[in-house]
Amino acid sequence: MSADRSGALPTARTTLEPRVGAPAASPSYRLELANLSVAVAAFGVGAAMAVMQALSRANLALPLRSPGVYYLSVTAHGVLMALVFTTFFIMGLGYVVLRAALGRDLVSERLGWISFWVALAGTAAATAAILSGTSSVLYTFYPPLQAHPAFYIGAALLVVGSWGWCVVMVRTYRHWRRDNPGTAIPLPVHGMLATVIIWLLATVGVAAEVVLLLIPWSLGLRETVDPVLARTLFWWFGHPLVYFWLLPAYVVWYSVLPRVAGGRLFSDPLARLAFVLFILFSTPVGLHHQFLDPGIPAGWKLAHTVSTYVILFPSFLTAFTVIASLEVAGRLKGAAGWFDWITKLPWSDPLYSSVALAMLTFAVGGFGGAVNAAYAMNAMVHNTAWVQGHFHLTVGTAAALTFMGTSYWLLPRLTGKELRFKGAAQVQPYLWFAGMVMFGVVNHVTGIMGMPRRLYEASYVGAEAAARWSEWTAISAVGGVVLFVSAMLYIAVMVGTWLWSKPGAAPAIEFAEPLSPLREDRGVWDRLGLWTILAIALVAIAYFYPIGQLLRTERFGSPGFRPF
Amino acid sequence: MNRSEAKVSEGEGRGVGGGEEGRGVGARVELYEKIWMWGAAGLVVVFIGAVVYTAAAGAVHPPSHVETIDPQTARTDPRFASPGVTERPDGTVEVVLLAQMYAFLPTEIRVPAGRPVTFRMTSPDVIHGFQVVGTNANAMVMPGYVTEFTVTFPQPGEHLIVCNEYCGLGHHVMHGKLVVEGEAP
Ligand code: HEM
Ligand SMILES: [Cu+2]
Ligand SMILES: [Cu+2]
């Protein structure tokens, strides 16, 4: 085995034979494209709703504007962006990464298709329920707000579909492992498998919430639901969900970005260490979303705070490794001095600029996250516009802008079609960044002033405090419009490339090579089974006692309410 | 199928390869890795230390009271039947409050400056938030549970109270007023 990997750069990069005329190098490219196109469509619809919301919050008159439409729209935007766009994109990207980096076809592609259709059917059911106006419960669907049963069933199907994706991913890896015992896992595959493991751990919580509590309750088979228990199960899922979004972006930062920038991956072992830490610590942290909830003792909230800060560490590692990789790229291009390397980087390449701006935004977002997680400081910002600013910087930009950039890189490689409207693709990331600076900064500022999130309009019948933050909301509305324009440019490039570009030779899907020679064998970071078992143990410790204590308390559930 | 089907190739003339040069770079990489890892780990330890220290020494805790109540009879439950402000014998002040669609009961609260004020709240319908704008008094109000926490407002003045958890179509109008009375110290 090691004979044909004598270059000391194993896992490094895998070149798929470009097939002239044929659209892609693997039979599963249709499955990948199907997942990616659902993601792009969900993103487009979600962005259209978003601009209306941003204008409404600034109290601008719009046709059809009403609280009913607003909260319906926020529900649709949250679900389509945070759950549908991300999940489908990650499923598509996961398949691509696995089969390209392992250099083999997917195992059970059929199951991949079944999963795709199940997830799509679930999305359609939930979307229909939202659009019918019977399910304006927002994407967090906290009971006792009660949605139409189709909303919960749809959500459950989306999750079941994603489990099918997990099976395909794990089986493909297992087959490769059988043929390559003892070989180091290619780094991007390592990251993707970490994503799969986190997703499986996370979805246990939400599946329990939806299947045991919410579906029977919405069908009238169960009279009441305890909102604290439901929220605890939701956030068991809700925080690792963040890492489910982020890890695939990290895979791109580690394994695609340095390649596109013309450099090397600075440190392969640090990257693996980071992924393993994410597997261990992304789930036992959910209570940090419930600092201000009654019914949960302070000690457990503090315990989850500690693991929340531990999970900052792998993100620090990522920042270091990726920035060092870019410096390597700049220096390989002849940069001297301290900062000259920055100017040598390919700022007009849409993958590069998207990801670089996404990372920059994430640095600010991560700082805000450290504030949110501070057990005592959290009370200043909990449920204010600050939070909305925070997650638009993180998932809305660090993950979403990375995914947009990734699609510019991926689409030609999957279809053999050259990007259409290249100029639009080049300015789009900068526009997104500019819009997000306005939108994000204003939301952080108004949040500190005390303006709540999830708000149709923010004037509070002329209250003085509200007058102060209302001066700012117009800026975030402008930011919203800029973001919308950027989103539409992205859609135009995707659709334009898809429809009006002739297929030619597909460029190869290649990943960055590590700078330091990589160990040949399977190191301790590659023992994913072991790490998974440890992660399960940590989740059990973190949740067994708090949930057990809740269940032992005499609690009174709540009947459903539909105030929309 | 095995790995050889996937063509693994050297970096095409990218400058840094394996070999001698690679090993030199490797040593430097390891040094930087170490510096960064310990630095980042130290920072994380400082963060955790600060949080745990303030929690333990200053008794800074978020509202975490554990007490349940039947939401369907909360309005008539003796604990919440007469919302309002009362002075306790020990000089502290208690505010009993219902958060419901789409108002706080009572809508206006008057408390003295500089004295501990204990809020006790619940909801007879959906989840609400209770946030006193301009202070860090902020808590979730959940049906089935009693939220309790104590704050001291040092300065006299008027504050807007807002509901900061989505509670239905009237969420954005759900608000109240807190008046802190007394002289400025
Ligand atoms: C086109 C650019 C975007 C604009 C203008 C925008 C704007 C907004 C606005 C105004 C809200 C409602 C805030 C509220 O009332 O609390 C919102 C909520 C939200 N957005 Fe975005 N957004 C954009 C893109 C994204 C992206 C890319 C994501 C994630 C991938 C995202 C995720 C969310 C989520 C999860 C919510 C929360 C909904 C809730 O509180 O229930 N947004 N966005
Ligand atoms: Cu409310
Ligand atoms: Cu509300």
PDB file of C-alpha atoms in Angstrom, chain A residues 220-462:
ATOM      1  CA  GLY A 220     -54.360  15.496  19.707  1.00  0.00           C
ATOM      2  CA  LEU A 221     -53.021  12.155  20.985  1.00  0.00           C
ATOM      3  CA  ARG A 222     -51.334  13.885  23.853  1.00  0.00           C
ATOM      4  CA  GLU A 223     -52.875  16.728  25.735  1.00  0.00           C
ATOM      5  CA  THR A 224     -49.956  18.690  27.043  1.00  0.00           C
ATOM      6  CA  VAL A 225     -46.239  19.214  26.553  1.00  0.00           C
ATOM      7  CA  ASP A 226     -43.724  20.511  29.065  1.00  0.00           C
ATOM      8  CA  PRO A 227     -41.993  23.473  27.389  1.00  0.00           C
ATOM      9  CA  VAL A 228     -38.777  23.199  29.399  1.00  0.00           C
ATOM     10  CA  LEU A 229     -38.317  19.527  28.536  1.00  0.00           C
ATOM     11  CA  ALA A 230     -39.026  20.334  24.890  1.00  0.00           C
ATOM     12  CA  ARG A 231     -36.543  23.198  24.876  1.00  0.00           C
ATOM     13  CA  THR A 232     -33.893  21.062  26.514  1.00  0.00           C
ATOM     14  CA  LEU A 233     -34.269  18.413  23.828  1.00  0.00           C
ATOM     15  CA  PHE A 234     -34.321  21.094  21.149  1.00  0.00           C
ATOM     16  CA  TRP A 235     -31.048  22.637  22.309  1.00  0.00           C
ATOM     17  CA  TRP A 236     -29.451  19.232  22.668  1.00  0.00           C
ATOM     18  CA  PHE A 237     -29.830  19.397  18.900  1.00  0.00           C
ATOM     19  CA  GLY A 238     -29.610  23.157  18.403  1.00  0.00           C
ATOM     20  CA  HIS A 239     -26.053  23.767  19.404  1.00  0.00           C
ATOM     21  CA  PRO A 240     -24.322  20.860  17.656  1.00  0.00           C
ATOM     22  CA  LEU A 241     -26.419  21.954  14.677  1.00  0.00           C
ATOM     23  CA  VAL A 242     -24.091  24.941  14.604  1.00  0.00           C
ATOM     24  CA  TYR A 243     -21.100  22.636  14.193  1.00  0.00           C
ATOM     25  CA  PHE A 244     -22.950  20.632  11.604  1.00  0.00           C
ATOM     26  CA  TRP A 245     -23.047  23.869   9.601  1.00  0.00           C
ATOM     27  CA  LEU A 246     -19.531  24.890  10.437  1.00  0.00           C
ATOM     28  CA  LEU A 247     -17.482  21.724  10.012  1.00  0.00           C
ATOM     29  CA  PRO A 248     -18.143  21.328   6.285  1.00  0.00           C
ATOM     30  CA  ALA A 249     -17.113  24.976   5.955  1.00  0.00           C
ATOM     31  CA  TYR A 250     -13.932  24.142   7.887  1.00  0.00           C
ATOM     32  CA  VAL A 251     -13.313  21.258   5.492  1.00  0.00           C
ATOM     33  CA  VAL A 252     -13.363  23.781   2.668  1.00  0.00           C
ATOM     34  CA  TRP A 253     -11.107  26.170   4.618  1.00  0.00           C
ATOM     35  CA  TYR A 254      -8.581  23.452   5.350  1.00  0.00           C
ATOM     36  CA  SER A 255      -8.653  21.423   2.189  1.00  0.00           C
ATOM     37  CA  VAL A 256      -9.866  23.576  -0.677  1.00  0.00           C
ATOM     38  CA  LEU A 257      -8.900  27.146   0.180  1.00  0.00           C
ATOM     39  CA  PRO A 258      -5.103  26.620   0.474  1.00  0.00           C
ATOM     40  CA  ARG A 259      -5.221  24.712  -2.792  1.00  0.00           C
ATOM     41  CA  VAL A 260      -7.046  27.496  -4.613  1.00  0.00           C
ATOM     42  CA  ALA A 261      -4.746  30.068  -3.038  1.00  0.00           C
ATOM     43  CA  GLY A 262      -1.745  28.124  -4.360  1.00  0.00           C
ATOM     44  CA  GLY A 263      -0.406  27.048  -0.989  1.00  0.00           C
ATOM     45  CA  ARG A 264      -0.246  24.114   1.360  1.00  0.00           C
ATOM     46  CA  LEU A 265      -2.156  23.070   4.400  1.00  0.00           C
ATOM     47  CA  PHE A 266      -0.022  24.332   7.266  1.00  0.00           C
ATOM     48  CA  SER A 267      -0.657  21.556   9.722  1.00  0.00           C
ATOM     49  CA  ASP A 268      -2.537  18.337   9.148  1.00  0.00           C
ATOM     50  CA  PRO A 269      -2.424  16.968  12.732  1.00  0.00           C
ATOM     51  CA  LEU A 270      -3.819  20.190  14.209  1.00  0.00           C
ATOM     52  CA  ALA A 271      -6.736  19.992  11.810  1.00  0.00           C
ATOM     53  CA  ARG A 272      -7.495  16.430  12.887  1.00  0.00           C
ATOM     54  CA  LEU A 273      -7.211  17.358  16.530  1.00  0.00           C
ATOM     55  CA  ALA A 274      -9.723  20.158  15.933  1.00  0.00           C
ATOM     56  CA  PHE A 275     -12.229  17.800  14.304  1.00  0.00           C
ATOM     57  CA  VAL A 276     -11.913  15.309  17.142  1.00  0.00           C
ATOM     58  CA  LEU A 277     -12.504  18.043  19.731  1.00  0.00           C
ATOM     59  CA  PHE A 278     -15.628  19.031  17.843  1.00  0.00           C
ATOM     60  CA  ILE A 279     -16.880  15.454  17.962  1.00  0.00           C
ATOM     61  CA  LEU A 280     -16.339  15.389  21.715  1.00  0.00           C
ATOM     62  CA  PHE A 281     -17.586  18.784  22.773  1.00  0.00           C
ATOM     63  CA  SER A 282     -20.174  20.091  20.358  1.00  0.00           C
ATOM     64  CA  THR A 283     -23.159  18.388  21.973  1.00  0.00           C
ATOM     65  CA  PRO A 284     -22.772  18.650  25.766  1.00  0.00           C
ATOM     66  CA  VAL A 285     -23.182  22.445  25.616  1.00  0.00           C
ATOM     67  CA  GLY A 286     -26.880  22.987  24.804  1.00  0.00           C
ATOM     68  CA  LEU A 287     -27.861  24.466  28.150  1.00  0.00           C
ATOM     69  CA  HIS A 288     -25.965  27.631  27.283  1.00  0.00           C
ATOM     70  CA  HIS A 289     -29.018  28.487  25.194  1.00  0.00           C
ATOM     71  CA  GLN A 290     -31.139  28.137  28.320  1.00  0.00           C
ATOM     72  CA  PHE A 291     -29.243  30.241  30.827  1.00  0.00           C
ATOM     73  CA  LEU A 292     -32.360  32.287  31.502  1.00  0.00           C
ATOM     74  CA  ASP A 293     -34.806  29.371  31.661  1.00  0.00           C
ATOM     75  CA  PRO A 294     -36.480  28.487  34.932  1.00  0.00           C
ATOM     76  CA  GLY A 295     -36.539  24.848  36.025  1.00  0.00           C
ATOM     77  CA  ILE A 296     -32.863  24.073  35.333  1.00  0.00           C
ATOM     78  CA  PRO A 297     -30.428  24.298  38.257  1.00  0.00           C
ATOM     79  CA  ALA A 298     -27.527  26.724  37.905  1.00  0.00           C
ATOM     80  CA  GLY A 299     -24.831  24.064  38.403  1.00  0.00           C
ATOM     81  CA  TRP A 300     -25.662  22.324  35.132  1.00  0.00           C
ATOM     82  CA  LYS A 301     -25.776  25.580  33.286  1.00  0.00           C
ATOM     83  CA  LEU A 302     -22.271  26.267  34.566  1.00  0.00           C
ATOM     84  CA  ALA A 303     -21.048  22.816  33.530  1.00  0.00           C
ATOM     85  CA  HIS A 304     -22.289  23.406  29.983  1.00  0.00           C
ATOM     86  CA  THR A 305     -20.587  26.795  30.029  1.00  0.00           C
ATOM     87  CA  VAL A 306     -17.240  25.129  30.654  1.00  0.00           C
ATOM     88  CA  SER A 307     -17.607  22.778  27.691  1.00  0.00           C
ATOM     89  CA  THR A 308     -18.760  25.742  25.615  1.00  0.00           C
ATOM     90  CA  TYR A 309     -15.419  27.440  26.168  1.00  0.00           C
ATOM     91  CA  VAL A 310     -13.552  24.221  25.489  1.00  0.00           C
ATOM     92  CA  ILE A 311     -15.186  24.179  22.069  1.00  0.00           C
ATOM     93  CA  LEU A 312     -13.666  27.600  21.337  1.00  0.00           C
ATOM     94  CA  PHE A 313     -10.272  25.937  21.289  1.00  0.00           C
ATOM     95  CA  PRO A 314     -10.636  23.952  18.055  1.00  0.00           C
ATOM     96  CA  SER A 315     -11.923  27.089  16.340  1.00  0.00           C
ATOM     97  CA  PHE A 316      -8.780  28.910  17.463  1.00  0.00           C
ATOM     98  CA  LEU A 317      -6.737  26.053  16.019  1.00  0.00           C
ATOM     99  CA  THR A 318      -8.636  26.357  12.766  1.00  0.00           C
ATOM    100  CA  ALA A 319      -8.058  30.092  12.527  1.00  0.00           C
ATOM    101  CA  PHE A 320      -4.347  29.599  13.078  1.00  0.00           C
ATOM    102  CA  THR A 321      -3.900  26.724  10.664  1.00  0.00           C
ATOM    103  CA  VAL A 322      -5.882  28.300   7.858  1.00  0.00           C
ATOM    104  CA  ILE A 323      -4.278  31.725   8.111  1.00  0.00           C
ATOM    105  CA  ALA A 324      -0.828  30.131   8.270  1.00  0.00           C
ATOM    106  CA  SER A 325      -1.707  28.123   5.153  1.00  0.00           C
ATOM    107  CA  LEU A 326      -2.595  31.323   3.344  1.00  0.00           C
ATOM    108  CA  GLU A 327       0.647  32.926   4.410  1.00  0.00           C
ATOM    109  CA  VAL A 328       2.449  29.929   2.943  1.00  0.00           C
ATOM    110  CA  ALA A 329       0.569  30.518  -0.296  1.00  0.00           C
ATOM    111  CA  GLY A 330       1.542  34.183  -0.370  1.00  0.00           C
ATOM    112  CA  ARG A 331       5.186  33.386   0.351  1.00  0.00           C
ATOM    113  CA  LEU A 332       5.290  30.725  -2.342  1.00  0.00           C
ATOM    114  CA  LYS A 333       4.264  33.487  -4.712  1.00  0.00           C
ATOM    115  CA  GLY A 334       7.267  35.486  -3.648  1.00  0.00           C
ATOM    116  CA  ALA A 335       5.913  37.691  -0.889  1.00  0.00           C
ATOM    117  CA  ALA A 336       8.452  39.213   1.477  1.00  0.00           C
ATOM    118  CA  GLY A 337       7.992  41.246   4.629  1.00  0.00           C
ATOM    119  CA  TRP A 338       5.255  40.906   7.216  1.00  0.00           C
ATOM    120  CA  PHE A 339       2.028  41.519   5.389  1.00  0.00           C
ATOM    121  CA  ASP A 340       2.988  41.482   1.736  1.00  0.00           C
ATOM    122  CA  TRP A 341       1.665  37.927   1.437  1.00  0.00           C
ATOM    123  CA  ILE A 342      -1.896  39.145   1.861  1.00  0.00           C
ATOM    124  CA  THR A 343      -1.705  41.082  -1.384  1.00  0.00           C
ATOM    125  CA  LYS A 344      -0.436  38.022  -3.262  1.00  0.00           C
ATOM    126  CA  LEU A 345      -3.588  36.047  -2.613  1.00  0.00           C
ATOM    127  CA  PRO A 346      -6.171  35.584  -5.378  1.00  0.00           C
ATOM    128  CA  TRP A 347      -8.744  38.130  -4.197  1.00  0.00           C
ATOM    129  CA  SER A 348     -10.615  38.026  -7.491  1.00  0.00           C
ATOM    130  CA  ASP A 349     -11.218  34.299  -7.358  1.00  0.00           C
ATOM    131  CA  PRO A 350     -14.786  33.895  -6.073  1.00  0.00           C
ATOM    132  CA  LEU A 351     -14.003  30.826  -3.985  1.00  0.00           C
ATOM    133  CA  TYR A 352     -11.032  32.499  -2.423  1.00  0.00           C
ATOM    134  CA  SER A 353     -12.708  35.832  -1.688  1.00  0.00           C
ATOM    135  CA  SER A 354     -15.884  34.198  -0.366  1.00  0.00           C
ATOM    136  CA  VAL A 355     -14.011  32.017   2.043  1.00  0.00           C
ATOM    137  CA  ALA A 356     -11.558  34.688   3.133  1.00  0.00           C
ATOM    138  CA  LEU A 357     -14.393  37.128   3.863  1.00  0.00           C
ATOM    139  CA  ALA A 358     -16.354  34.373   5.572  1.00  0.00           C
ATOM    140  CA  MET A 359     -13.394  33.732   7.864  1.00  0.00           C
ATOM    141  CA  LEU A 360     -12.952  37.407   8.619  1.00  0.00           C
ATOM    142  CA  THR A 361     -16.617  37.658   9.540  1.00  0.00           C
ATOM    143  CA  PHE A 362     -16.330  34.562  11.655  1.00  0.00           C
ATOM    144  CA  ALA A 363     -13.590  36.119  13.741  1.00  0.00           C
ATOM    145  CA  VAL A 364     -16.017  38.863  14.775  1.00  0.00           C
ATOM    146  CA  GLY A 365     -18.881  36.406  15.172  1.00  0.00           C
ATOM    147  CA  GLY A 366     -16.755  34.172  17.359  1.00  0.00           C
ATOM    148  CA  PHE A 367     -15.970  37.080  19.636  1.00  0.00           C
ATOM    149  CA  GLY A 368     -19.694  37.731  20.016  1.00  0.00           C
ATOM    150  CA  GLY A 369     -20.179  34.048  20.733  1.00  0.00           C
ATOM    151  CA  ALA A 370     -17.748  34.222  23.639  1.00  0.00           C
ATOM    152  CA  VAL A 371     -19.932  37.010  25.061  1.00  0.00           C
ATOM    153  CA  ASN A 372     -23.142  35.004  24.569  1.00  0.00           C
ATOM    154  CA  ALA A 373     -21.602  32.047  26.338  1.00  0.00           C
ATOM    155  CA  ALA A 374     -20.426  34.055  29.334  1.00  0.00           C
ATOM    156  CA  TYR A 375     -22.750  32.792  31.968  1.00  0.00           C
ATOM    157  CA  ALA A 376     -23.262  36.268  33.461  1.00  0.00           C
ATOM    158  CA  MET A 377     -22.945  38.517  30.398  1.00  0.00           C
ATOM    159  CA  ASN A 378     -25.524  36.497  28.532  1.00  0.00           C
ATOM    160  CA  ALA A 379     -28.344  38.321  30.332  1.00  0.00           C
ATOM    161  CA  MET A 380     -27.377  41.535  28.546  1.00  0.00           C
ATOM    162  CA  VAL A 381     -27.912  40.092  25.115  1.00  0.00           C
ATOM    163  CA  HIS A 382     -30.196  37.078  25.440  1.00  0.00           C
ATOM    164  CA  ASN A 383     -33.017  37.247  22.869  1.00  0.00           C
ATOM    165  CA  THR A 384     -32.048  40.716  21.733  1.00  0.00           C
ATOM    166  CA  ALA A 385     -31.201  41.738  18.192  1.00  0.00           C
ATOM    167  CA  TRP A 386     -27.582  41.018  19.175  1.00  0.00           C
ATOM    168  CA  VAL A 387     -28.320  37.312  18.789  1.00  0.00           C
ATOM    169  CA  GLN A 388     -29.743  37.853  15.360  1.00  0.00           C
ATOM    170  CA  GLY A 389     -26.612  39.819  14.456  1.00  0.00           C
ATOM    171  CA  HIS A 390     -24.481  37.028  15.871  1.00  0.00           C
ATOM    172  CA  PHE A 391     -25.935  34.160  13.887  1.00  0.00           C
ATOM    173  CA  HIS A 392     -26.036  36.109  10.646  1.00  0.00           C
ATOM    174  CA  LEU A 393     -22.271  36.535  11.017  1.00  0.00           C
ATOM    175  CA  THR A 394     -21.745  32.879  11.862  1.00  0.00           C
ATOM    176  CA  VAL A 395     -24.156  30.615  10.033  1.00  0.00           C
ATOM    177  CA  GLY A 396     -25.425  33.408   7.765  1.00  0.00           C
ATOM    178  CA  THR A 397     -21.927  34.313   6.582  1.00  0.00           C
ATOM    179  CA  ALA A 398     -19.131  32.091   7.904  1.00  0.00           C
ATOM    180  CA  ALA A 399     -21.052  29.011   6.739  1.00  0.00           C
ATOM    181  CA  ALA A 400     -23.360  30.427   4.047  1.00  0.00           C
ATOM    182  CA  LEU A 401     -20.767  32.567   2.236  1.00  0.00           C
ATOM    183  CA  THR A 402     -18.350  29.644   2.326  1.00  0.00           C
ATOM    184  CA  PHE A 403     -21.034  27.489   0.740  1.00  0.00           C
ATOM    185  CA  MET A 404     -21.690  30.092  -1.940  1.00  0.00           C
ATOM    186  CA  GLY A 405     -17.983  30.267  -2.718  1.00  0.00           C
ATOM    187  CA  THR A 406     -17.821  26.488  -2.703  1.00  0.00           C
ATOM    188  CA  SER A 407     -20.573  26.289  -5.283  1.00  0.00           C
ATOM    189  CA  TYR A 408     -18.590  28.541  -7.636  1.00  0.00           C
ATOM    190  CA  TRP A 409     -15.752  26.083  -7.318  1.00  0.00           C
ATOM    191  CA  LEU A 410     -17.888  22.964  -7.411  1.00  0.00           C
ATOM    192  CA  LEU A 411     -20.400  23.565 -10.164  1.00  0.00           C
ATOM    193  CA  PRO A 412     -17.837  23.594 -13.006  1.00  0.00           C
ATOM    194  CA  ARG A 413     -16.209  20.514 -11.506  1.00  0.00           C
ATOM    195  CA  LEU A 414     -19.478  18.621 -11.349  1.00  0.00           C
ATOM    196  CA  THR A 415     -20.988  19.657 -14.658  1.00  0.00           C
ATOM    197  CA  GLY A 416     -17.989  20.519 -16.784  1.00  0.00           C
ATOM    198  CA  LYS A 417     -19.651  23.898 -17.402  1.00  0.00           C
ATOM    199  CA  GLU A 418     -17.690  27.084 -17.047  1.00  0.00           C
ATOM    200  CA  LEU A 419     -19.136  29.703 -14.697  1.00  0.00           C
ATOM    201  CA  ARG A 420     -21.421  32.186 -16.381  1.00  0.00           C
ATOM    202  CA  PHE A 421     -21.483  35.851 -15.334  1.00  0.00           C
ATOM    203  CA  LYS A 422     -17.991  35.631 -13.857  1.00  0.00           C
ATOM    204  CA  GLY A 423     -18.005  39.328 -13.004  1.00  0.00           C
ATOM    205  CA  ALA A 424     -21.129  38.862 -10.906  1.00  0.00           C
ATOM    206  CA  ALA A 425     -19.497  35.934  -9.148  1.00  0.00           C
ATOM    207  CA  GLN A 426     -16.499  38.116  -8.397  1.00  0.00           C
ATOM    208  CA  VAL A 427     -18.369  41.022  -6.828  1.00  0.00           C
ATOM    209  CA  GLN A 428     -21.001  38.928  -5.068  1.00  0.00           C
ATOM    210  CA  PRO A 429     -18.879  37.920  -2.041  1.00  0.00           C
ATOM    211  CA  TYR A 430     -17.806  41.532  -1.449  1.00  0.00           C
ATOM    212  CA  LEU A 431     -21.399  42.717  -1.648  1.00  0.00           C
ATOM    213  CA  TRP A 432     -22.448  40.065   0.837  1.00  0.00           C
ATOM    214  CA  PHE A 433     -19.691  41.141   3.159  1.00  0.00           C
ATOM    215  CA  ALA A 434     -20.636  44.819   2.870  1.00  0.00           C
ATOM    216  CA  GLY A 435     -24.314  44.083   3.451  1.00  0.00           C
ATOM    217  CA  MET A 436     -23.486  41.895   6.411  1.00  0.00           C
ATOM    218  CA  VAL A 437     -21.276  44.551   7.967  1.00  0.00           C
ATOM    219  CA  MET A 438     -24.238  46.928   7.980  1.00  0.00           C
ATOM    220  CA  PHE A 439     -26.802  44.345   9.017  1.00  0.00           C
ATOM    221  CA  GLY A 440     -24.587  42.655  11.579  1.00  0.00           C
ATOM    222  CA  VAL A 441     -23.150  45.731  13.243  1.00  0.00           C
ATOM    223  CA  VAL A 442     -26.545  47.397  13.582  1.00  0.00           C
ATOM    224  CA  ASN A 443     -28.084  44.317  15.117  1.00  0.00           C
ATOM    225  CA  HIS A 444     -25.281  44.021  17.630  1.00  0.00           C
ATOM    226  CA  VAL A 445     -25.631  47.692  18.558  1.00  0.00           C
ATOM    227  CA  THR A 446     -29.423  47.739  18.841  1.00  0.00           C
ATOM    228  CA  GLY A 447     -29.246  44.478  20.758  1.00  0.00           C
ATOM    229  CA  ILE A 448     -26.996  46.058  23.368  1.00  0.00           C
ATOM    230  CA  MET A 449     -29.536  48.881  23.566  1.00  0.00           C
ATOM    231  CA  GLY A 450     -32.135  46.258  24.401  1.00  0.00           C
ATOM    232  CA  MET A 451     -34.053  45.820  21.166  1.00  0.00           C
ATOM    233  CA  PRO A 452     -35.582  42.327  21.079  1.00  0.00           C
ATOM    234  CA  ARG A 453     -35.214  39.909  18.165  1.00  0.00           C
ATOM    235  CA  ARG A 454     -38.157  38.422  16.249  1.00  0.00           C
ATOM    236  CA  LEU A 455     -39.923  41.714  15.934  1.00  0.00           C
ATOM    237  CA  TYR A 456     -42.373  42.890  13.288  1.00  0.00           C
ATOM    238  CA  GLU A 457     -41.529  46.454  14.117  1.00  0.00           C
ATOM    239  CA  ALA A 458     -39.652  47.987  16.978  1.00  0.00           C
ATOM    240  CA  SER A 459     -41.293  51.299  17.934  1.00  0.00           C
ATOM    241  CA  TYR A 460     -43.161  50.154  21.081  1.00  0.00           C
ATOM    242  CA  VAL A 461     -45.808  52.806  20.588  1.00  0.00           C
ATOM    243  CA  GLY A 462     -43.293  55.585  20.772  1.00  0.00           C
TER     244      GLY A 462
END
